[in-house]
Coordinates of C-alpha atoms and ligand atoms in Angstrom, one line a residue:
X1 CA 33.2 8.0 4.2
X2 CA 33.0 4.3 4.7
X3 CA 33.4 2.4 1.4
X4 CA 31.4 -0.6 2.5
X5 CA 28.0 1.0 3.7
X6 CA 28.3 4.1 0.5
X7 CA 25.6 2.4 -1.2
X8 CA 24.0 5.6 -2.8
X9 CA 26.5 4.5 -6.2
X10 CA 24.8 1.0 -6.2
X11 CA 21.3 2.8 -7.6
X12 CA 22.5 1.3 -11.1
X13 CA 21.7 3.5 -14.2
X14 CA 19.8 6.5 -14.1
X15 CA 18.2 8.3 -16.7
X16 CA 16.8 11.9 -17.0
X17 CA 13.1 11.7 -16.7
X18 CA 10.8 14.9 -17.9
X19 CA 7.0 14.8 -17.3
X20 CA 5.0 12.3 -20.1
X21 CA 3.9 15.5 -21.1
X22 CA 6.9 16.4 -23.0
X23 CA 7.3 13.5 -25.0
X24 CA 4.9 11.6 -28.1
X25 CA 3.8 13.5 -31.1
X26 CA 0.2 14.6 -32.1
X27 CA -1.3 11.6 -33.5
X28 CA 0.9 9.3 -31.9
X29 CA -1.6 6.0 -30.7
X30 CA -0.4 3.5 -27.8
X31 CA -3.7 1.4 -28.3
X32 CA -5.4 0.3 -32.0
X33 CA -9.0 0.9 -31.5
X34 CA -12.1 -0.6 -33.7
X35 CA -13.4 2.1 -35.7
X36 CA -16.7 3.6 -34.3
X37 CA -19.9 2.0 -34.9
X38 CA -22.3 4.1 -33.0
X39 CA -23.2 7.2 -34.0
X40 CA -21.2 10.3 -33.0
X41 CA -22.4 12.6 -30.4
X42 CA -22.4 16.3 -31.0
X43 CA -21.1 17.1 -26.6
X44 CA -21.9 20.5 -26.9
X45 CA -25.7 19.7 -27.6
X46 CA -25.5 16.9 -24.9
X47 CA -23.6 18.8 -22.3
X48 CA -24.4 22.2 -22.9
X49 CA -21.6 24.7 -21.2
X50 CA -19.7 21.5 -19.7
X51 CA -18.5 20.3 -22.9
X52 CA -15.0 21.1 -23.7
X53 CA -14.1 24.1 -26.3
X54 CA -11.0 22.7 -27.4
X55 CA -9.8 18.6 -26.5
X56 CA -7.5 18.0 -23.3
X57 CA -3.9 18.4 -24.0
X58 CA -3.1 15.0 -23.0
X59 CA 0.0 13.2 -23.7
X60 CA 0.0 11.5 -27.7
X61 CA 2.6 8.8 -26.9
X62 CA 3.1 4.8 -27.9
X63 CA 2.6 2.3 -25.1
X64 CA 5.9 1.5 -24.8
X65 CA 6.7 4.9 -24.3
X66 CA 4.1 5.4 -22.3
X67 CA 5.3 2.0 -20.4
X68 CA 9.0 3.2 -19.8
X69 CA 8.1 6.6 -18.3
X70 CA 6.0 4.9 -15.6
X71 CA 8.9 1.8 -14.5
X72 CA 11.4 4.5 -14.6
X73 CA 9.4 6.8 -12.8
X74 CA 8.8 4.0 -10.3
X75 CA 12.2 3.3 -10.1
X76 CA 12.7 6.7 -8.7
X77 CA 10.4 6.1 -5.9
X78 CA 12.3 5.0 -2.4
X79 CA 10.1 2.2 -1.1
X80 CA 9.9 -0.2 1.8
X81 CA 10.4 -3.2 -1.1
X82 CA 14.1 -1.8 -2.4
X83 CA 15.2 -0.3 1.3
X84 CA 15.1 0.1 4.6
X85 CA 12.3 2.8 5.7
X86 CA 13.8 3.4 9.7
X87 CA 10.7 6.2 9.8
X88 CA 9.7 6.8 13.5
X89 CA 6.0 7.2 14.1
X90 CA 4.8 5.8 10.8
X91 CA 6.5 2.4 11.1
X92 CA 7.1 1.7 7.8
X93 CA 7.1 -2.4 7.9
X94 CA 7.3 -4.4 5.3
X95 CA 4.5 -5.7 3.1
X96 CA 4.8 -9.8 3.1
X97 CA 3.8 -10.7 -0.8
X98 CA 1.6 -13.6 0.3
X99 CA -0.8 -10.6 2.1
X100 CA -1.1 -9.2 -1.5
X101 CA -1.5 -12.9 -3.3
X102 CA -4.5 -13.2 -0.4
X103 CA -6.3 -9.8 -1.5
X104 CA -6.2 -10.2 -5.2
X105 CA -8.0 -13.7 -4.9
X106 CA -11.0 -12.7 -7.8
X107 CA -13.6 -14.0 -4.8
X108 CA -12.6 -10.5 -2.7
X109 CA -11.6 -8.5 -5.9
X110 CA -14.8 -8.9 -7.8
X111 CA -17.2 -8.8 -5.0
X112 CA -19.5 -6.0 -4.9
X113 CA -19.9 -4.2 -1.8
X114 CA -23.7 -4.5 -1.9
X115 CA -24.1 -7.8 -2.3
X116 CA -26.3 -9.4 0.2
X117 CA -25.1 -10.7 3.5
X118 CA -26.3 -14.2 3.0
X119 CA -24.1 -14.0 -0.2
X120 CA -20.8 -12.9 1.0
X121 CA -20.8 -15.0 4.4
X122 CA -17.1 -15.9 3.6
X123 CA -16.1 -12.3 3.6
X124 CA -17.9 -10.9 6.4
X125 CA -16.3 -14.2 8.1
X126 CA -12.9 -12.8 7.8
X127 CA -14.0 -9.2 9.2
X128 CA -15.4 -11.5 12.1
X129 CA -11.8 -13.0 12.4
X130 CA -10.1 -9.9 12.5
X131 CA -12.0 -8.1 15.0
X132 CA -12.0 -11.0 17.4
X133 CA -7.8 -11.0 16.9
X134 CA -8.0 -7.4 18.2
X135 CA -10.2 -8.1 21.0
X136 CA -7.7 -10.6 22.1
X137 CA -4.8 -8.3 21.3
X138 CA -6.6 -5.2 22.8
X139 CA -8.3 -6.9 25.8
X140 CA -11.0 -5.2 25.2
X141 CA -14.4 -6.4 24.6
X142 CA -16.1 -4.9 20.9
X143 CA -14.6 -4.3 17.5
X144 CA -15.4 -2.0 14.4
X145 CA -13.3 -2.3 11.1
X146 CA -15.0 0.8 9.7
X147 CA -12.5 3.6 10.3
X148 CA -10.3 4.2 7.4
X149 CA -7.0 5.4 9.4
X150 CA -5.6 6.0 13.2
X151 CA -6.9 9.6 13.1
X152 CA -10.3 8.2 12.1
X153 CA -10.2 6.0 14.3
X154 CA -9.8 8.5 17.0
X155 CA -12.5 10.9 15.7
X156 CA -14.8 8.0 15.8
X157 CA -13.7 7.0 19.4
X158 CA -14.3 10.4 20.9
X159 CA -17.7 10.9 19.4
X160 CA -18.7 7.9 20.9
X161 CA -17.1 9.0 24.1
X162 CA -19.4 12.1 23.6
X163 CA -22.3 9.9 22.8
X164 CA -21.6 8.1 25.5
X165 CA -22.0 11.0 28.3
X166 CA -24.6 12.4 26.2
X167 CA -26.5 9.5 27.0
X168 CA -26.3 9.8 30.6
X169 CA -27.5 13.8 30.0
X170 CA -23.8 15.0 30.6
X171 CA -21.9 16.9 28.0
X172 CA -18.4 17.3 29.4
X173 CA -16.3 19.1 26.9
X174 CA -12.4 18.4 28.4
X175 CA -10.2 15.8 27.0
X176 CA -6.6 15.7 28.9
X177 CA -4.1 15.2 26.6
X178 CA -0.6 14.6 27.5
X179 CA 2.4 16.4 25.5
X180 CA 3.9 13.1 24.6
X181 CA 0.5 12.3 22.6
X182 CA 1.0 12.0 19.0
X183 CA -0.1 15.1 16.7
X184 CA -3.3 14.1 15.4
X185 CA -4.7 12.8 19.1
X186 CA -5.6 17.0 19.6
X187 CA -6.7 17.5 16.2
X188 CA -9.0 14.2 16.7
X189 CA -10.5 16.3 20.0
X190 CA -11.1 19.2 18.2
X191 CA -13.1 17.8 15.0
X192 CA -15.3 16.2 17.4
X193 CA -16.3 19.3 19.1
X194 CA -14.2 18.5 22.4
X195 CA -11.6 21.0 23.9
X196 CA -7.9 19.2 24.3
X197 CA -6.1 20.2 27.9
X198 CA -2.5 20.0 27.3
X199 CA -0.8 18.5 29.9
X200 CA 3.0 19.2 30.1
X201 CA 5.6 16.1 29.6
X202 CA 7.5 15.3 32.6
X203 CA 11.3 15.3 32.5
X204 CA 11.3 11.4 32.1
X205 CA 9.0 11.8 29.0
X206 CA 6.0 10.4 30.8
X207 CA 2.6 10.9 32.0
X208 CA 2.0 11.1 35.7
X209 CA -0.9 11.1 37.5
X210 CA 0.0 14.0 39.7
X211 CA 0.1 16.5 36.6
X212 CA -2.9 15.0 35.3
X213 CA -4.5 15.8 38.7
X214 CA -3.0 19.3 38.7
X215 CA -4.6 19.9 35.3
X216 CA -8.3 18.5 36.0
X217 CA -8.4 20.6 39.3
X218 CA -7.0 23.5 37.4
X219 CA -9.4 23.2 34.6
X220 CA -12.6 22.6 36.5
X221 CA -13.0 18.8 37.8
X222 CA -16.3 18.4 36.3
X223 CA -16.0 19.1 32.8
X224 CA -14.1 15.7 32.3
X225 CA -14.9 13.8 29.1
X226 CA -12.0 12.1 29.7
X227 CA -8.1 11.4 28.4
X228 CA -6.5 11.0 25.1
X229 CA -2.8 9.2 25.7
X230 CA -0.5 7.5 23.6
X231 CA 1.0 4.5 24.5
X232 CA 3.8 3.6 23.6
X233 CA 3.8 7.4 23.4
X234 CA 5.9 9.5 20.8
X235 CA 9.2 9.5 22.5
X236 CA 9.0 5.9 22.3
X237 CA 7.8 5.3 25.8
X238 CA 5.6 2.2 27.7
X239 CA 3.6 4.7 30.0
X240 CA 3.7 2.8 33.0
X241 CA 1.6 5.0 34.6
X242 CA -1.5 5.1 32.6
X243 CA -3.6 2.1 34.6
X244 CA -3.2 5.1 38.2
X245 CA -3.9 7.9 36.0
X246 CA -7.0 5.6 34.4
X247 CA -8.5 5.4 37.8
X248 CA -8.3 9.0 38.1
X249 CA -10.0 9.7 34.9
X250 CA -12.6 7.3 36.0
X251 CA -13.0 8.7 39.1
X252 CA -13.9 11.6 37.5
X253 CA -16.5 10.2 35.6
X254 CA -14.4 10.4 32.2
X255 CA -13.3 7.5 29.6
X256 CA -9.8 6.9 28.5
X257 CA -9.2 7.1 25.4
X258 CA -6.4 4.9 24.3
X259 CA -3.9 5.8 20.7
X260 CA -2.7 1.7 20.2
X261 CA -1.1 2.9 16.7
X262 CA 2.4 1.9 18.4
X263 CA 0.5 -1.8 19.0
X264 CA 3.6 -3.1 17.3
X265 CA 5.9 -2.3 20.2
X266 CA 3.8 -4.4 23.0
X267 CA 1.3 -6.6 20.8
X268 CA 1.3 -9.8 23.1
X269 CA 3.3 -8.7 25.8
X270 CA 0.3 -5.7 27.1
X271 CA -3.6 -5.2 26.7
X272 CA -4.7 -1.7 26.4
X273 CA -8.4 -3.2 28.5
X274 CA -5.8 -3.6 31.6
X275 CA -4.5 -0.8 31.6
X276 CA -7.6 0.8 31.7
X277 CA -8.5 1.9 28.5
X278 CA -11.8 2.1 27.1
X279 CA -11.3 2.4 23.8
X280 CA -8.3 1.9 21.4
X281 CA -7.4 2.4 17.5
X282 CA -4.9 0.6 16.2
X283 CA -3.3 0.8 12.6
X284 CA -3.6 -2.0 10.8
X285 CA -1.0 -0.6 8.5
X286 CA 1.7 0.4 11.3
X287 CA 1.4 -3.2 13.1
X288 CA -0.3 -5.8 11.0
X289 CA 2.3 -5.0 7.5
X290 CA -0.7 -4.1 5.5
X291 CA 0.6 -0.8 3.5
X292 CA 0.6 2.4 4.3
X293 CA 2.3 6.0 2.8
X294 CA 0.7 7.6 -0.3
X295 CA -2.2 8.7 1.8
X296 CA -3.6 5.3 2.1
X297 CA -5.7 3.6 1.9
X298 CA -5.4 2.8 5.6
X299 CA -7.4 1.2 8.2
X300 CA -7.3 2.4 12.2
X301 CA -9.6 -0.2 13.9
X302 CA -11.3 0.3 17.2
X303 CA -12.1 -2.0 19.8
X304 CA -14.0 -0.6 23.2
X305 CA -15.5 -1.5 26.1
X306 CA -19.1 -3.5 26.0
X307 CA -20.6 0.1 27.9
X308 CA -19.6 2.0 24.2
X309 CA -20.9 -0.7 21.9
X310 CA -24.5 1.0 21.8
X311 CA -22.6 4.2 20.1
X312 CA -20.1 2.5 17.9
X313 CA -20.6 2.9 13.9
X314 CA -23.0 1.1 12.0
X315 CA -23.6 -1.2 10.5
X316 CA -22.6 -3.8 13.5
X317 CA -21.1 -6.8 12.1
X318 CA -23.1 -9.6 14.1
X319 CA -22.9 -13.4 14.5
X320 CA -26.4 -15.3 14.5
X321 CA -27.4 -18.9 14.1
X322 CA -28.3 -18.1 10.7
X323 CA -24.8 -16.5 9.9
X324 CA -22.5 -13.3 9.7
X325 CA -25.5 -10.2 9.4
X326 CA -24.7 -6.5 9.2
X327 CA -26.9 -4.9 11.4
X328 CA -28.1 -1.6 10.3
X329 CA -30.4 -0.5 13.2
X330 CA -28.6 0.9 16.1
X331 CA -30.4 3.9 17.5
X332 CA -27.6 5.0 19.6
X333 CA -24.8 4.9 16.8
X334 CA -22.4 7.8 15.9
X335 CA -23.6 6.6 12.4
X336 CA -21.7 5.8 9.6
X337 CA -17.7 6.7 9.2
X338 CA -16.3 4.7 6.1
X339 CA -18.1 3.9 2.8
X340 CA -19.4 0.4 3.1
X341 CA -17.4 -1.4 5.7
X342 CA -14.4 0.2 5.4
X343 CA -10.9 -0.9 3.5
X344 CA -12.1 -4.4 3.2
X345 CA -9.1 -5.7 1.6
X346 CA -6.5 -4.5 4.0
X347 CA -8.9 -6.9 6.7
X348 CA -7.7 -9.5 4.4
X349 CA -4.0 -8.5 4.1
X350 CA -3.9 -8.3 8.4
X351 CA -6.3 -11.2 8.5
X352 CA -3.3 -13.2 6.5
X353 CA -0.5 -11.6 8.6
X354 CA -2.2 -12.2 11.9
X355 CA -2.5 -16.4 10.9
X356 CA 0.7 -16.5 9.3
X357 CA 2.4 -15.5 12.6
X358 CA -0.2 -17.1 15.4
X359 CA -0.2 -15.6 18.7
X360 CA 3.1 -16.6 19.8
X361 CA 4.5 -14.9 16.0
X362 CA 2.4 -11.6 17.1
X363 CA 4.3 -11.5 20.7
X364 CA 7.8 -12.6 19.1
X365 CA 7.7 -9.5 16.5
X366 CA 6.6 -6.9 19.1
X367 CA 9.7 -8.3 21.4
X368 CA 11.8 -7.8 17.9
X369 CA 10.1 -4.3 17.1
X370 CA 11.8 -3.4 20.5
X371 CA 15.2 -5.4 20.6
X372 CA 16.0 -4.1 17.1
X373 CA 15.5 -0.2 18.6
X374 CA 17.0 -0.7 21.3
X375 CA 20.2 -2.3 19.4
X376 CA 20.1 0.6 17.2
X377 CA 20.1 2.9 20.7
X378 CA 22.8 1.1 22.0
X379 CA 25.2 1.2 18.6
X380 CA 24.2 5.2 18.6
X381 CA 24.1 6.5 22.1
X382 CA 28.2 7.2 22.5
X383 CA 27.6 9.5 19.2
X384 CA 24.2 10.4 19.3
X385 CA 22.1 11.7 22.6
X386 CA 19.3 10.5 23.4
X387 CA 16.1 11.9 24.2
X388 CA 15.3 10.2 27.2
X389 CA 17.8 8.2 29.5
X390 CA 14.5 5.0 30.1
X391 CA 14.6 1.4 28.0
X392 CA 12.9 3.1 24.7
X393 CA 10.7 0.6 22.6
X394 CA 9.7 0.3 19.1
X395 CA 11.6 3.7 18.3
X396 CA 14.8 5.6 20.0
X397 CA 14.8 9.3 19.7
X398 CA 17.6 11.4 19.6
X399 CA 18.7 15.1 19.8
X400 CA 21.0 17.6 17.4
X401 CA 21.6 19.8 20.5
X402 CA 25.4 18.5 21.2
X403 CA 26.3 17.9 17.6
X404 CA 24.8 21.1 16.3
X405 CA 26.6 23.4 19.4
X406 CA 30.1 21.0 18.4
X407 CA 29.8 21.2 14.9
X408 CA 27.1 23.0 12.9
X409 CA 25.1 20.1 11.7
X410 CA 21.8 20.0 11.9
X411 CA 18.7 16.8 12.3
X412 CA 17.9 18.1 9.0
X413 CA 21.7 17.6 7.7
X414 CA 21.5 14.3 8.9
X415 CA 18.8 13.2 7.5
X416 CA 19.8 14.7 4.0
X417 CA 22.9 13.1 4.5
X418 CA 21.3 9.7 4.8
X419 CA 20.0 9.2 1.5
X420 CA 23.5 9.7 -0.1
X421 CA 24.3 6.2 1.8
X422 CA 21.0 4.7 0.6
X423 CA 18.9 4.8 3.6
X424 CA 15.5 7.1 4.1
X425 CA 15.7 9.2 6.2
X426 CA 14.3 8.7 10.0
X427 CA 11.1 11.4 11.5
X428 CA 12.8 14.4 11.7
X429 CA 12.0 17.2 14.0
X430 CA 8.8 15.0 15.4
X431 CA 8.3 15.0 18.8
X432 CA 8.2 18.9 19.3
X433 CA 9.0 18.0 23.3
X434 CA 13.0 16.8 21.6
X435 CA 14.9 19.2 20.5
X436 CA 16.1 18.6 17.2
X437 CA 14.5 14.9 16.9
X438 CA 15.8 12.6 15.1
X439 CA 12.8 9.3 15.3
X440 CA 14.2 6.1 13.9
X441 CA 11.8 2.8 13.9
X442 CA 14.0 -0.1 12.3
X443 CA 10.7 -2.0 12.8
X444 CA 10.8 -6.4 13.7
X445 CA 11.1 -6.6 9.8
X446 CA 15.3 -5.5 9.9
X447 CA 17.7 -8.0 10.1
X448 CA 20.8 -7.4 12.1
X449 CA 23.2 -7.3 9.2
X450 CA 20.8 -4.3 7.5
X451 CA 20.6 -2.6 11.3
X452 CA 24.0 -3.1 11.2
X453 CA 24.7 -1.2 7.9
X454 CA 22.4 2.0 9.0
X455 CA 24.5 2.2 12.2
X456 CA 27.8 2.5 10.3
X457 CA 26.0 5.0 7.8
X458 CA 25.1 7.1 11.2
X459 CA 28.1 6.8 12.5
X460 CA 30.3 7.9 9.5
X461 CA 28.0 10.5 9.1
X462 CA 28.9 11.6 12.9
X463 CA 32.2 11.4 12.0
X464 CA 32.1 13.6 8.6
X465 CA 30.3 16.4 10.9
X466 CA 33.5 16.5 12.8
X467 CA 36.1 16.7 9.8
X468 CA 33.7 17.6 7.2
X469 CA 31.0 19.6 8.5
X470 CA 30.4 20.8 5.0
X471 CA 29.8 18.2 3.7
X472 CA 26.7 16.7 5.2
X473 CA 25.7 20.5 5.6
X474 CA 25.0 20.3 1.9
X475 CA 23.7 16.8 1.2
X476 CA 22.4 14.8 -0.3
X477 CA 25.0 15.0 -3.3
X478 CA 24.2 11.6 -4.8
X479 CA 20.1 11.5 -5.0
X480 CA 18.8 12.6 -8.3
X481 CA 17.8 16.0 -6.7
X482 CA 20.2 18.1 -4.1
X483 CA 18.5 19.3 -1.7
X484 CA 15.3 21.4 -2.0
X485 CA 13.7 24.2 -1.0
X486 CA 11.2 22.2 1.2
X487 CA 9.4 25.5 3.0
X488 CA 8.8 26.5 -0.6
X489 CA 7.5 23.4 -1.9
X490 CA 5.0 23.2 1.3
X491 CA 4.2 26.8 1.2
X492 CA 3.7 27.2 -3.0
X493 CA 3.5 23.6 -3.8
X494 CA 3.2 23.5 -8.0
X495 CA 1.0 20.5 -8.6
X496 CA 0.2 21.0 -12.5
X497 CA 2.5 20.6 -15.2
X498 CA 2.7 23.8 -17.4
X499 CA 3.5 23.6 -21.3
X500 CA 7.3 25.2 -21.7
X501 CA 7.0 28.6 -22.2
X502 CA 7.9 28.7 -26.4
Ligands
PLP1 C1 0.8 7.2 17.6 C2 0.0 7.5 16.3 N1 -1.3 7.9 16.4 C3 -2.0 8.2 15.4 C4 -1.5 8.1 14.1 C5 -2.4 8.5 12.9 O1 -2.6 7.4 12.1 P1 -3.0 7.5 10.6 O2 -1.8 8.1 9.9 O3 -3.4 6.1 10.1 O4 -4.2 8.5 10.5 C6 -0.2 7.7 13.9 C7 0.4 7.6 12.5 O5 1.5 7.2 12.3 C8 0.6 7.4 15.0 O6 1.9 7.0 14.9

C-alpha cells in the first residue's frame, strides 16, 4: 500500500457516536424558556383521539450536547466539501460558496412565493435569465424551470409529447428507448402512460439507426410517440448518431425526446436543437454546481421546441412591456408539476454559476469535464479494462471481468477498498450493459494533483488484488464501519431508533 495516497489515517480523531437518544437525562433543558402566560390547554378536550396518551420520548439533553452530536455526526458524513466524489452518473461537482452567499441574500430568502408578480420583478427576472442561458445552451427554442429533478423533467417532457399528438387526434403509445439510456428514462415512459421499446446496445455502446429501424418496423411503424436517448449516454458516450436516427423518428411522425443530464460533458461544444431533439432536461444540479445528493432538492429544467410550448407547465413565465408576468391560462398545458415555480433558489445558485463563468467559462469546463475522464482512462486502462474501446467523455467505465477471473476481486471490492484510501467510491455496477461497472466522473472541478492521487489509490489497489487479494476482498478496514450487509439494509432497512432493550 502506497504510503503517500493512504489517506484514510488522516480522518483525525474519531469518536464513538450513539443516537441523541441515548444520551441527556429527564429534565435536562438546552433552551431557558419564559414561563407560560397563556392559559394551559387541556389537548385531549381540543384534539379529541389525536392527542397524545403519554408525551414523545424525545431526547432531554443541553444545547451543547445537543450541538456536539450534530458537528460530529456531520463530520461522519463524506461530502463533495472534504473529498473527492468521482460518482459516475450523478456528477457530483462541487458547490462554489459564492452560489450559496447569492441564495441566502434575505431579498430571495424572505420572499413569499405568492407575492404578486409586479412585486417580485427582480426575481422572476433571474428565472427569465436562466431559461434564456438554456435556450442558448440547449439550442432550443422555450424553457420551463418548474420540474423539480431530471426524472421530472422527463415525466413532464413525455406528457407533453403525449399532449402534443393528442392534439393532432393521435395517441401513439411507443417510445424507443435505447439500452444505453439511463434508468429512470423507462420509468419516466411508463408513469406517463407510454410503453418503452428497448432497443439493444450495439457493440460500440451506441445507438444506430439501423436497430432503431429494426425495432419500429418490428413493433408496428405507426404507434410511434417517439424516442427517449441519452446523450452523452450511460457508458459515457457522444451518440453521434442521434441527428440520422432523429430524422427517422420524425419521419415517423414521433418527437425525440432528448436526457441532457450529462450537459456537463458537451455544454458549449453541442446543442441538443441540432441534433434534433425536441425537447431536453437538464440537471441543474449535475452541470450548473447547484447541489445535489440527499434526495434534493433538485431541479431538471426543460427547454423544447416552439411546436410543444402550447403543452408545457403552467404558469408560463412571460416577458411584456409592462414586466416579467406569470401566465396562468394555458388551455393546452400538462398543468402544474412543482409547487409554485419550482426550486427557486437553486435558479439563483445556477443563475450565479452560469455568470461567474460566461459562455466561454461554460464551454472551457465541459472541455475539462472530458479531459479530466479521459486522463483518468488513460492512467487506468493498462490495469483496468474498459468498457468501450471509443474517446469516452465526462465519465470512463470500466469492467471486473479480467481482474475478477485473475484474481477474485470484485467492482464491489474495489469500491469498498476505496474508502480506506479516502476516496468515495465511483457508480458501481451501473450501466447493466458493463459487466461489473465501475463509473468514475472526476467532474471539471478536480485538479490534476487530486486526479493524480485517485489514480495511484486505483492502482495500488490493482496491485493489492494481485498479492493481497484478501485484503481488498474484505475492505474497507479503516472507515468507521466494515463493511455491511447492504442487501439487508435495502431489503429490511431499520429507520427508527428503538429504546435498548433493559
Ligand atoms: C443521464 C441521467 N438522466 C436522468 C437522471 C435523473 O436525474 P434526477 O436524479 O435529478 O432525477 C440522471 C441522474 O443522475 C442522469 O444521470
Amino acid at each position: 500500500m502506497s504510503g503517500e495516497t493512504f489517506r484514510g489515517a488522516e480522518r483525525g480523531v474519531e469518536f464513538p457516536e450513539p443516537p441523541i437518544f441515548e444520551r441527556g437525562a429527564p429534565g435536562r433543558r438546552g433552551a431557558s424558556l419564559a414561563a407560560l402566560d397563556v392559559p394551559e390547554v387541556d389537548a385531549e378536550a381540543h384534539f379529541g383521539e389525536l392527542a397524545r396518551a403519554t408525551p414523545a420520548a424525545l431526547p432531554e439533553v443541553s444545547e451543547p450536547e445537543a450541538f456536539r452530536h450534530f458537528v460530529r455526526v456531520s463530520k461522519q458524513n463524506y461530502c463533495i466539501d472534504t473529498q473527492m466524489y468521482p460518482l459516475g452518473s450523478c456528477t457530483m461537482k462541487y458547490n462554489p460558496k459564492i452560489n450559496e452567499w447569492a441564495a441566502r441574500q434575505p431579498g430571495f430568502t424572505a420572499m413569499h412565493p405568492l407575492t404578486p408578480d409586479h412585486l417580485v420583478q427582480g426575481s422572476l427576472e433571474v428565472m427569465w435569465r436562466v431559461q434564456e442561458i438554456l435556450c442558448a445552451v440547449t439550442g432550443l427554442a422555450q424553457c420551463s424551470l418548474q420540474p423539480a429533478a431530471g426524472a421530472q423533467g422527463e415525466l413532464t417532457g413525455l406528457m407533453m409529447m403525449k399532449a402534443f399528438h393528442r392534439a393532432q387526434g393521435r395517441a401513439p403509445m411507443k417510445v424507443f428507448v435505447p439500452e444505453s439510456a439511463h434508468g429512470t428514462n423507462p420509468a419516466s415512459c411508463t408513469l406517463a402512460g407510454l410503453e418503452a421499446v428497448k432497443i439493444p446496445a450495439a457493440k460500440d455502446g451506441l445507438a444506430h439507426p439501423e436497430e432503431v429501424l429494426a425495432a419500429i418496423e418490428r413493433e408496428g411503424g405507426d404507434d410511434v410517440c417517439g424516442l427517449m436517448i441519452t446523450n452523452p449516454n450511460t457508458v459515457g458516450l457522444f451518440e453521434t448518431r442521434l441527428p440520422e436516427i432523429a430524422k427517422l423518428i420524425h419521419d415517423k411522425g414521433g418527437l425525440v425526446y432528448g436526457d441532457g443530464a450529462n450537459t456537463n460533458a458537451i455544454m458549449g461544444q453541442a446543442r441538443y436543437g441540432d441534433l434534433g431533439v425536441d425537447v431536453v432536461h437538464i440537471n441543474l444540479h449535475k452541470t450548473f454546481t447547484t447541489p445535489h445528493g440527499g434526495g434534493g432538492p433538485g431541479a431538471g429544467p426543460i427547454c423544447f421546441t416552439d411546436a410543444l410550448a402550447p403543452f408545457q407547465p403552467r404558469p408560463v413565465l412571460t416577458k411584456t412591456p409592462e414586466g416579467f408576468v406569470l401566465d396562468h391560462d394555458c388551455p393546452q398545458s400538462v398543468g402544474r408539476m412543482r409547487a409554485y415555480q419550482g426550486n427557486f433558489g437553486m435558479f439563483i445558485r445556477a443563475y450565479c454559476y452560469m455568470r461567474e463563468m460566461g459562455a466561454d467559462g461554460l464551454r472551457l469546463a465541459s472541455a475539462l469535464a472530458v479531459l479530466n475522464a479521459r486522463y483518468i482512462w488513460s492512467q487506468l486502462k493498462d490495469v483496468y479494462p474498459v468498457a468501450s474501446d471509443l474517446d469516452c467523455m465526462h465519465e470512463v467505465v470500466f469492467s471486473d471481468e479480467e481482474i475478477e477471473k485473475a484474481t477474485g476481486v470484485k467492482t464491489l471490492d474495489i469500491a469498498k477498498r476505496l474508502l480506506d484510501y479516502g476516496f468515495h467510491a465511483p457508480t458501481v455496477y451501473f450501466p447493466l450493459v458493463v459487466r461489473g461497472a465501475l463509473m468514475i466522473e472526476p467532474t471539471e472541478t478536480e485538479t490534476k494533483q487530486t486526479l493524480d492521487e485517485f489514480v495511484a489509490a486505483m492502482r495500488a489497489i490493482r496491485d493489492e488484488a494481485d498479492r493481497e487479494p484478501d485484503l481488498v476482498k474484505q475492505a474497507p478496514h479503516l472507515t468507521r464501519m466494515r463493511r455491511l450487509d447492504e442487501a439487508l439494509a435495502a431489503r429490511k432497512p431499520r429507520l427508527r431508533w428503538h429504546p435498548p432493550e433493559s
